[in-house]
GROMACS .gro file of C-alpha atoms in nm:
model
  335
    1UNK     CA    1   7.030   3.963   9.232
    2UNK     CA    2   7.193   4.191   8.991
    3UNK     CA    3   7.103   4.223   8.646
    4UNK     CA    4   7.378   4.075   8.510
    5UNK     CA    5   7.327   3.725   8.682
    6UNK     CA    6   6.961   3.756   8.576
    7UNK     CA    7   7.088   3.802   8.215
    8UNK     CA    8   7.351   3.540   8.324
    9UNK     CA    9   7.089   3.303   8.400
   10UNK     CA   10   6.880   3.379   8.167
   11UNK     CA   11   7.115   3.259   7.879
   12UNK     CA   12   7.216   2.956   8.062
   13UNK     CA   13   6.863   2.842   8.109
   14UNK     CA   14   6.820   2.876   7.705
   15UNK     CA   15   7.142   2.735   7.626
   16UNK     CA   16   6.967   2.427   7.817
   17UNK     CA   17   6.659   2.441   7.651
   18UNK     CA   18   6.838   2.449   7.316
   19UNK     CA   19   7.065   2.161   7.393
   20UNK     CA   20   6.777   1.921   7.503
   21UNK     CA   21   6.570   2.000   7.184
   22UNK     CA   22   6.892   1.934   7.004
   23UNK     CA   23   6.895   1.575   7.160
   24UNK     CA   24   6.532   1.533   7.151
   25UNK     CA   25   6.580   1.565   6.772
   26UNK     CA   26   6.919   1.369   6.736
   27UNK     CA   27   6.678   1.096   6.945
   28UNK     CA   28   6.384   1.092   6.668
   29UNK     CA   29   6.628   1.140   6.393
   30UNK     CA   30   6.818   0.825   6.586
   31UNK     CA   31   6.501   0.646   6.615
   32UNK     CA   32   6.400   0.717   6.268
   33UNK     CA   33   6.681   0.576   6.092
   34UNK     CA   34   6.671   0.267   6.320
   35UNK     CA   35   6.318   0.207   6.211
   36UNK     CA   36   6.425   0.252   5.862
   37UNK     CA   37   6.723  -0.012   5.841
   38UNK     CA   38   6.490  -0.221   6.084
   39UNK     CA   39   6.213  -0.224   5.759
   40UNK     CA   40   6.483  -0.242   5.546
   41UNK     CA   41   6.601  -0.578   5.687
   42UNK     CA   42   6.266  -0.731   5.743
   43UNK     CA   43   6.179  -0.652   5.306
   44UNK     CA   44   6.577  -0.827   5.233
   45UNK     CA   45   6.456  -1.159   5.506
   46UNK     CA   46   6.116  -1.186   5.319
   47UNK     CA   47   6.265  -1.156   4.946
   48UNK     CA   48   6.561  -1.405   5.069
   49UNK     CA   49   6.301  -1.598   5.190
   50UNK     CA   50   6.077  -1.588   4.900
   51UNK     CA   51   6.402  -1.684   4.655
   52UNK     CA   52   6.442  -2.015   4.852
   53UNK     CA   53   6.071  -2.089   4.851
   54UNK     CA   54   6.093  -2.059   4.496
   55UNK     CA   55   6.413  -2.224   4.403
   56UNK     CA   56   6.320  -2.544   4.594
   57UNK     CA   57   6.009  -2.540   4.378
   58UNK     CA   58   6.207  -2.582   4.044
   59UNK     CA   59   6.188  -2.889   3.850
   60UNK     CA   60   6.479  -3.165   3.946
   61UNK     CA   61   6.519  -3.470   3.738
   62UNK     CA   62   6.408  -3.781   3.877
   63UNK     CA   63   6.657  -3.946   4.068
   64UNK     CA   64   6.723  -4.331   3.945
   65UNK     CA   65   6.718  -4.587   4.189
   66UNK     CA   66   7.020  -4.780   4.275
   67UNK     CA   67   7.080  -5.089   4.049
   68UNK     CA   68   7.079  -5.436   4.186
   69UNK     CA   69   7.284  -5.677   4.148
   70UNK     CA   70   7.110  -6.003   3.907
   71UNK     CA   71   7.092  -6.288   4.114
   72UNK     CA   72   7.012  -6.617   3.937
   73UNK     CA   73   6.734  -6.826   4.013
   74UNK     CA   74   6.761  -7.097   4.196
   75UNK     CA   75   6.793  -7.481   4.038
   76UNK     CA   76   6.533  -7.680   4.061
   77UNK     CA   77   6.637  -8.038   4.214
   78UNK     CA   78   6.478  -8.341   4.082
   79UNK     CA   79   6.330  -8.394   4.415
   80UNK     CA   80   6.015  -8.170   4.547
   81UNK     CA   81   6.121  -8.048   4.840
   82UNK     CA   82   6.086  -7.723   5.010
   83UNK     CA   83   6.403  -7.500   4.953
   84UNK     CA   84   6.422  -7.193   5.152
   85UNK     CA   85   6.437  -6.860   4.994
   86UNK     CA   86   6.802  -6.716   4.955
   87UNK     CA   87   6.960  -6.567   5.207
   88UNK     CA   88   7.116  -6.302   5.043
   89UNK     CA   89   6.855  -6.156   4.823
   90UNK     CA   90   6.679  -6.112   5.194
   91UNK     CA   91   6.969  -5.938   5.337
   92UNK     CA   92   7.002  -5.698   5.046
   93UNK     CA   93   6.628  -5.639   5.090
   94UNK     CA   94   6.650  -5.525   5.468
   95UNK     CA   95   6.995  -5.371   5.391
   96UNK     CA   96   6.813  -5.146   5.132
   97UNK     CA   97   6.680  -4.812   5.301
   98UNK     CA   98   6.348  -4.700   5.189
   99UNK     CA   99   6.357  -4.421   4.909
  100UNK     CA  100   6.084  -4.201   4.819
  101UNK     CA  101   5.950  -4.248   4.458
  102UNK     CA  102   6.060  -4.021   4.196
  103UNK     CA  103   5.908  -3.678   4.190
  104UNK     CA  104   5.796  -3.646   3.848
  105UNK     CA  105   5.870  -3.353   3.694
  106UNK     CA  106   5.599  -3.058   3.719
  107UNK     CA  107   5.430  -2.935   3.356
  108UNK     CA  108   5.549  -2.631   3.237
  109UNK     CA  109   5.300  -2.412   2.977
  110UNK     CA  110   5.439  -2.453   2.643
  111UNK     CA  111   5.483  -2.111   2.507
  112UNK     CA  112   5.446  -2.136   2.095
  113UNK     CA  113   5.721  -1.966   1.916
  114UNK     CA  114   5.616  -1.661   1.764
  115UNK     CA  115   5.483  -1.643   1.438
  116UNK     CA  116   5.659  -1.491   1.152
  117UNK     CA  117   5.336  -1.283   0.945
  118UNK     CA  118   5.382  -1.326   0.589
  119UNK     CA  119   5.115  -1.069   0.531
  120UNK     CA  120   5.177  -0.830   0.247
  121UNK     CA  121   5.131  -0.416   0.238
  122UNK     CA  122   4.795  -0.418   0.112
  123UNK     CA  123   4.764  -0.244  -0.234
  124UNK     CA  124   4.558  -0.020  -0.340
  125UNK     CA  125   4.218  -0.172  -0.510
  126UNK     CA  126   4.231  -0.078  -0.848
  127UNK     CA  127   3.917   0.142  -0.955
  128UNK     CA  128   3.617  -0.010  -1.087
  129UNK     CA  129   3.562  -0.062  -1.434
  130UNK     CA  130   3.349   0.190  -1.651
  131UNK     CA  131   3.114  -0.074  -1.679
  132UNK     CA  132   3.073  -0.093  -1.309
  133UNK     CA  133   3.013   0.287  -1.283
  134UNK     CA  134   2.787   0.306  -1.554
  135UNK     CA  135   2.579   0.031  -1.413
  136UNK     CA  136   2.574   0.197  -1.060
  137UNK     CA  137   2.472   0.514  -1.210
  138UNK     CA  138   2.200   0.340  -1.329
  139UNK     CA  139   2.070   0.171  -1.057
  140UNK     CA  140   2.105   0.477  -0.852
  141UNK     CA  141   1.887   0.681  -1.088
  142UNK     CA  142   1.626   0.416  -1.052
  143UNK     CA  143   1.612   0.398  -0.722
  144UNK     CA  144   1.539   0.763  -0.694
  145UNK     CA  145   1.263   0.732  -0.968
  146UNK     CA  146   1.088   0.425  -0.786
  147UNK     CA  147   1.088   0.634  -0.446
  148UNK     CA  148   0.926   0.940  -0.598
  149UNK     CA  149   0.609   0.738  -0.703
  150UNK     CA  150   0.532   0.934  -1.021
  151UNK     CA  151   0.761   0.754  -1.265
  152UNK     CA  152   0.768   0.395  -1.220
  153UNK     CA  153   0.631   0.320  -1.503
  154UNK     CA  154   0.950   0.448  -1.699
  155UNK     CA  155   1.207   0.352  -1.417
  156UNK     CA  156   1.066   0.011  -1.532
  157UNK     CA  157   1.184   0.044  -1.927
  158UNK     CA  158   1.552   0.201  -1.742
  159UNK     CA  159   1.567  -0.122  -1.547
  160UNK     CA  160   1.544  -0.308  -1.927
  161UNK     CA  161   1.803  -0.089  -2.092
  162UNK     CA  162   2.199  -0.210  -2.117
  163UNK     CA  163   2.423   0.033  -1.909
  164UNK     CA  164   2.665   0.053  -2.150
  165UNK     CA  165   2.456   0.251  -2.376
  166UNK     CA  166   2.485   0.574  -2.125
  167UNK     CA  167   2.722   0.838  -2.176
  168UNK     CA  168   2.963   0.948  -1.877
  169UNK     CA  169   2.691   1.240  -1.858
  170UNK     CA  170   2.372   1.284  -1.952
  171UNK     CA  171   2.055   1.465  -1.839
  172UNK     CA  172   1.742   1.229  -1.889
  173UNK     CA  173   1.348   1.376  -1.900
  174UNK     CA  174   1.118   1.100  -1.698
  175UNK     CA  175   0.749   1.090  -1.835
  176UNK     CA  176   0.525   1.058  -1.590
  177UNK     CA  177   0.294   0.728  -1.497
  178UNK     CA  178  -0.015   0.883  -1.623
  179UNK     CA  179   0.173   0.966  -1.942
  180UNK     CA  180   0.365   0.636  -2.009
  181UNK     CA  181   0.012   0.418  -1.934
  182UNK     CA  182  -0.206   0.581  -2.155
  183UNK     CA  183   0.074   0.648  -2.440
  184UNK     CA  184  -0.012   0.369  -2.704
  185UNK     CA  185   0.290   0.225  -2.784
  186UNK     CA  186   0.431   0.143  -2.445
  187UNK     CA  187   0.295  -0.072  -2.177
  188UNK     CA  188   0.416  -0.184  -1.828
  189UNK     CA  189   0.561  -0.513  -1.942
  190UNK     CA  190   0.807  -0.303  -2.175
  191UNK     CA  191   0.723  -0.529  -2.480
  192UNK     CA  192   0.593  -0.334  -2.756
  193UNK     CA  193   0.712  -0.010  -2.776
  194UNK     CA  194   0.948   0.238  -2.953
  195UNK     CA  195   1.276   0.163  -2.871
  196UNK     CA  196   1.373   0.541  -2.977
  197UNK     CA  197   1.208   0.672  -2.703
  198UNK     CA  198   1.475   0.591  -2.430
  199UNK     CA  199   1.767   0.745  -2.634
  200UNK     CA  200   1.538   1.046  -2.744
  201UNK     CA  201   1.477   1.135  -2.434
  202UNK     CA  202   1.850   1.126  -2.300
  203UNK     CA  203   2.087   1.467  -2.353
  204UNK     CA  204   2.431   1.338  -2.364
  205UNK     CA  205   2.513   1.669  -2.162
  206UNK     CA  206   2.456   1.710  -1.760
  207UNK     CA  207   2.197   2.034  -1.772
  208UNK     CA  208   2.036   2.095  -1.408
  209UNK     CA  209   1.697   2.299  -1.387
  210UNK     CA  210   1.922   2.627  -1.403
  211UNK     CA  211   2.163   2.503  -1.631
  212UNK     CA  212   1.828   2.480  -1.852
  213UNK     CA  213   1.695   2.798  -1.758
  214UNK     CA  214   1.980   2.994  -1.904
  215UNK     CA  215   1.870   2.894  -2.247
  216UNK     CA  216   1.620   3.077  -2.481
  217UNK     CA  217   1.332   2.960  -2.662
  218UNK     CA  218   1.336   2.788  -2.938
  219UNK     CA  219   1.684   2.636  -2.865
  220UNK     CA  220   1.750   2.299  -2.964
  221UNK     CA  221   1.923   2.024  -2.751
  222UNK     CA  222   2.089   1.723  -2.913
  223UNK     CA  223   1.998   1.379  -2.772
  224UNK     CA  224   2.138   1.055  -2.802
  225UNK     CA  225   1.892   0.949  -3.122
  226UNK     CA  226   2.094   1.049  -3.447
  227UNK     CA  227   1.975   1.337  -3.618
  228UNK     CA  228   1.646   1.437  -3.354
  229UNK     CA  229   1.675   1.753  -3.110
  230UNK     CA  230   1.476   1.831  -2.786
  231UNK     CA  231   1.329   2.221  -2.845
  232UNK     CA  232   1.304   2.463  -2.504
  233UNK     CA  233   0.959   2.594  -2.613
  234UNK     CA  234   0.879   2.756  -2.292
  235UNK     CA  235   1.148   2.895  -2.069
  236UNK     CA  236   0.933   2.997  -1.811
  237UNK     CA  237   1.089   2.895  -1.476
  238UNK     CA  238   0.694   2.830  -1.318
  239UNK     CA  239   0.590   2.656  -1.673
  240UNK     CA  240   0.954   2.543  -1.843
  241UNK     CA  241   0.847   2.326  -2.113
  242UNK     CA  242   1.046   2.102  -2.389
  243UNK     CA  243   0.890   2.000  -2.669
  244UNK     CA  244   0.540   2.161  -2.514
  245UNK     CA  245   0.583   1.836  -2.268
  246UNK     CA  246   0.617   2.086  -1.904
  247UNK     CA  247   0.906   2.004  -1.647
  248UNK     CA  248   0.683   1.891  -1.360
  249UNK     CA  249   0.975   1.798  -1.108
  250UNK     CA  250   1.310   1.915  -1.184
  251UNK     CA  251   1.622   1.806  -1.019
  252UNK     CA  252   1.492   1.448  -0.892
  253UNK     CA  253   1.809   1.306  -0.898
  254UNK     CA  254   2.148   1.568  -0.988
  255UNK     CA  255   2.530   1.443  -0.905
  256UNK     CA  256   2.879   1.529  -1.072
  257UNK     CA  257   2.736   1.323  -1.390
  258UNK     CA  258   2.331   1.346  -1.414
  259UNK     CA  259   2.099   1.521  -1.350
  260UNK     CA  260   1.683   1.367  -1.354
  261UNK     CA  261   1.400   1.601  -1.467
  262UNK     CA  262   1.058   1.496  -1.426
  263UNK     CA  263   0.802   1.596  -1.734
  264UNK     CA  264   0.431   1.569  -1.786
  265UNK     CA  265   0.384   1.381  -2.098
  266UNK     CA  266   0.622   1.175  -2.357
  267UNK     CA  267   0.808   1.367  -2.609
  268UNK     CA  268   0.737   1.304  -2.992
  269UNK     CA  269   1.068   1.317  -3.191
  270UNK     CA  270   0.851   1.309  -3.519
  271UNK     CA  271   0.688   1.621  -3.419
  272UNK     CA  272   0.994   1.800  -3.225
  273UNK     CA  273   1.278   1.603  -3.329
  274UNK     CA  274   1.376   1.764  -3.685
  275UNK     CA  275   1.570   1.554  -3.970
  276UNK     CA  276   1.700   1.817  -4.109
  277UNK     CA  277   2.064   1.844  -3.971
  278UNK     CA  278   2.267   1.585  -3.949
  279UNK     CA  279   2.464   1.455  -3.692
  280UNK     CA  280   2.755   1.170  -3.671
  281UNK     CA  281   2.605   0.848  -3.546
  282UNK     CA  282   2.615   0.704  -3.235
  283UNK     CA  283   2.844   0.402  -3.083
  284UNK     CA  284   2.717   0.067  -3.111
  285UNK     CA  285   2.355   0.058  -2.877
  286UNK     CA  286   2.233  -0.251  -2.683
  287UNK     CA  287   1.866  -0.104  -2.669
  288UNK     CA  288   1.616  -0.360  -2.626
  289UNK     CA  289   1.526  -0.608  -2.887
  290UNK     CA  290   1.191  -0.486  -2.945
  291UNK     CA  291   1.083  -0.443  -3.294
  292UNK     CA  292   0.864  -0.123  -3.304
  293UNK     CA  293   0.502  -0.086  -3.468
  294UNK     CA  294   0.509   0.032  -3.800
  295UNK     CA  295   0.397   0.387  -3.732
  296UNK     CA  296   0.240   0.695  -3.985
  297UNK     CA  297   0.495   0.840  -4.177
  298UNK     CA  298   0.713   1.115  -3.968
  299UNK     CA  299   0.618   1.513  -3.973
  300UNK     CA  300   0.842   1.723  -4.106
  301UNK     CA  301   0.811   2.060  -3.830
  302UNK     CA  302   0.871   2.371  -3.992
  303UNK     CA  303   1.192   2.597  -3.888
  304UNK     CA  304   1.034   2.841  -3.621
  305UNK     CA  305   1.200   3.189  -3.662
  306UNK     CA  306   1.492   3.239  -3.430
  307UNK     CA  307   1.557   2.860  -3.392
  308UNK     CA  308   1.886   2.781  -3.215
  309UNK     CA  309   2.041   2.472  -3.268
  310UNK     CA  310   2.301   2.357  -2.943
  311UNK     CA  311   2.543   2.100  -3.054
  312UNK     CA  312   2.766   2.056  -3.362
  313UNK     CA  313   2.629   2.150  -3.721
  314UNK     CA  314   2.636   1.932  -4.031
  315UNK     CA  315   2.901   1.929  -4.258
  316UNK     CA  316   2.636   1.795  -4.537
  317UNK     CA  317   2.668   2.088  -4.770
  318UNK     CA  318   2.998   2.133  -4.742
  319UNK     CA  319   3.021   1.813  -4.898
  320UNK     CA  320   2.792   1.834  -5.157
  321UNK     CA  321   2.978   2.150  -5.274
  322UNK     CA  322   3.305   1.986  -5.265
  323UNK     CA  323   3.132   1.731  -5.467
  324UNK     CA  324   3.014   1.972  -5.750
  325UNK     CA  325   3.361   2.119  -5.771
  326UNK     CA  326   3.520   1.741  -5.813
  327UNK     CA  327   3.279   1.671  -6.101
  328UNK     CA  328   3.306   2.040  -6.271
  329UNK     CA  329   3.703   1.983  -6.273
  330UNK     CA  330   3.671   1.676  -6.430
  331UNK     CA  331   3.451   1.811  -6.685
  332UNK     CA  332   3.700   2.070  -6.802
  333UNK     CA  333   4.001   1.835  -6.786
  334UNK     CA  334   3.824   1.561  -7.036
  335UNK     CA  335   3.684   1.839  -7.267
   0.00000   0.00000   0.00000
C-alpha cells in the first residue's frame, strides 16, 4: 500500500474512533438526563402524594344525620289486646342505610395570642444618699480594723458612733488593743469614756503615710474636736510619731476618701491638743451619750519653737482690735 492510503486510512479509522466516543457521550449524557427527570418525577409523585395524605387528614364538620319524619304514637284502645307494631316506622327502618357516626372533630393546640409587654425602659437608679455612703464607709473601715486583730478594741467604739458625724474625708489614727484596755477611761463595753476621743483622733483631711511624711516636725494637724490639733513630733519614716503616740501600721485601710493609720498608744488632747487658737465649731455631732468623768484640769503645752499650725488661723484678735477701735471712737464722739 502506498502512503497515502495508509494516511488515508489512518484518518478514517480516527474519524471512527472520534464519532463513537461522541455517541458514547451523547449516550451517558442521554442516560443522565433521563435519570434526572426520572428522580425528578418520583420527588413531584411523593409530594403529590404527601398533599393528599394530608388534606384528607383535615378537620370536616360532622355531618348531621337525616331527619325523620314524627310519627305519632299509637292510640291505646279500651280493650288490651295485642296491636302490632306499625308498619311504616319498620319500613323506614330497613329503608334507612347504615351511616357511620360522626367523626368528631380532631383537637387542635391552642396557640395563645401574643403578649403585648408593658415593661418600661428601665431608669437609671438614682445614687445613694450621703447617708448611705457615709454609713458604708464606715462599716468598711471596720471591717478592715476587726481583720487586722490589733484594734478591735477601738473598731468596737466606731461600731457605736453615728455615721453622720464623718466628714466626706478624713484620716483616722486607731489605738491599739493593748492601748485602749489599759487606758482608764475606756473599756470594752464603750460605757464610760471620753467621748472627745473619737473626734480627736479624726483629721477631717485624707493624709496617707506619705502624704504625712511630707510634713515637718512640729506641724500641727486640725481634727474634728474644736480648737485641739494633732502635732507630727517625729517625722521619721522608721519611727513617725504624732503626739509622741508612734504610727505602728500605716495605710490599714486607704481609698479615694480615707485613709486608716494604726498607732501605739491613745493621744492626749490636753497634753497635745493646744487651746490656744481658735477654730469655727463643728456641725451638729451625734457622739455617744456618754457623760465623761470629771477629769484634772487640762495642761496648757507650751509653744515649741518652729511650731506650724496646718489649717485656718483665728480671727480672735482681729476682733478684739476692731473692738478697741469701736469703743475708742465712741469715746471721742461723746467727749
Amino acid at each position: 500500500m502506498s502512503v497515502e492510503e495508509l494516511v488515508t486510512t489512518y484518518t478514517y479509522q480516527q474519524h471512527e474512533i472520534y464519532l463513537n466516543r461522541n455517541y458514547q457521550t451523547d449516550q451517558l449524557q442521554v442516560s443522565m438526563a433521563t435519570s434526572f427527570f426520572l428522580s425528578l418525577l418520583l420527588v413531584v409523585a411523593l409530594i403529590a402524594t404527601t398533599c393528599r395524605a394530608v388534606s384528607a387528614t383535615e378537620t370536616l364538620p360532622p355531618t348531621q344525620p337525616p331527619s325523620l319524619p314524627v310519627i305519632p304514637p299509637p292510640a291505646v284502645a279500651s280493650v288490651r289486646t295485642l296491636q302490632p307494631p306499625p308498619e311504616p316506622l319498620a319500613e323506614i327502618q330497613e329503608n334507612q342505610p347504615d351511616e357511620p357516626p360522626p367523626t368528631q372533630p380532631s383537637s387542635l393546640p391552642v396557640i395563645p395570642p401574643p403578649a403585648v409587654s408593658n415593661a418600661r425602659t428601665p431608669q437609671p437608679s438614682p445614687p445613694p444618699p450621703l447617708a448611705e455612703i457615709k454609713e458604708n464607709q464606715l462599716n468598711n473601715i471596720i471591717d478592715a480594723l476587726i481583720g487586722t486583730g490589733d484594734f478591735v478594741g477601738w473598731a468596737n467604739l466606731l461600731s457605736s458612733t453615728d455615721p453622720s458625724v464623718f466628714p466626706l474625708t478624713a484620716t483616722l489614727f486607731i489605738p491599739s488593743n493593748d492601748a485602749v484596755s489599759h487606758f482608764p477611761t475606756a473599756n470594752t463595753a464603750g460605757i464610760d469614756y471620753d467621748p472627745f476621743l473619737i473626734p480627736y483622733h479624726i483629721i477631717p483631711q485624707r493624709l496617707t503615710f506619705s502624704d504625712l511624711q511630707q510634713f515637718r516636725v512640729h506641724s500641727r494637724l486640725p481634727t474634728l474636736l474644736p480648737s485641739k490639733y494633732i502635732v507630727i513630733t517625729n517625722n521619721s519614716p522608721s519611727n513617725f510619731t504624732v503626739d509622741d503616740s508612734q504610727i505602728t501600721q500605716a495605710d490599714i485601710f486607704v481609698n479615694v476618701a480615707f485613709s486608716v493609720h494604726g498607732i501605739k498608744k491613745v493621744l492626749d488632747y490636753s497634753v497635745y491638743g493646744g487651746d490656744n487658737v481658735l477654730s469655727p465649731p463643728p456641725e451638729k455631732t451625734k457622739w455617744p451619750r456618754i457623760k465623761p468623768t470629771p477629769g484634772p484640769p487640762k495642761k496648757r503645752r507650751p509653744v515649741l519653737p518652729g511650731e506650724i499650725t496646718v489649717g485656718l488661723k483665728s480671727c480672735a484678735s482681729c476682733s478684739c482690735s476692731e473692738i478697741l477701735m469701736i469703743f475708742s471712737a465712741f469715746y471721742v464722739v461723746f467727749l
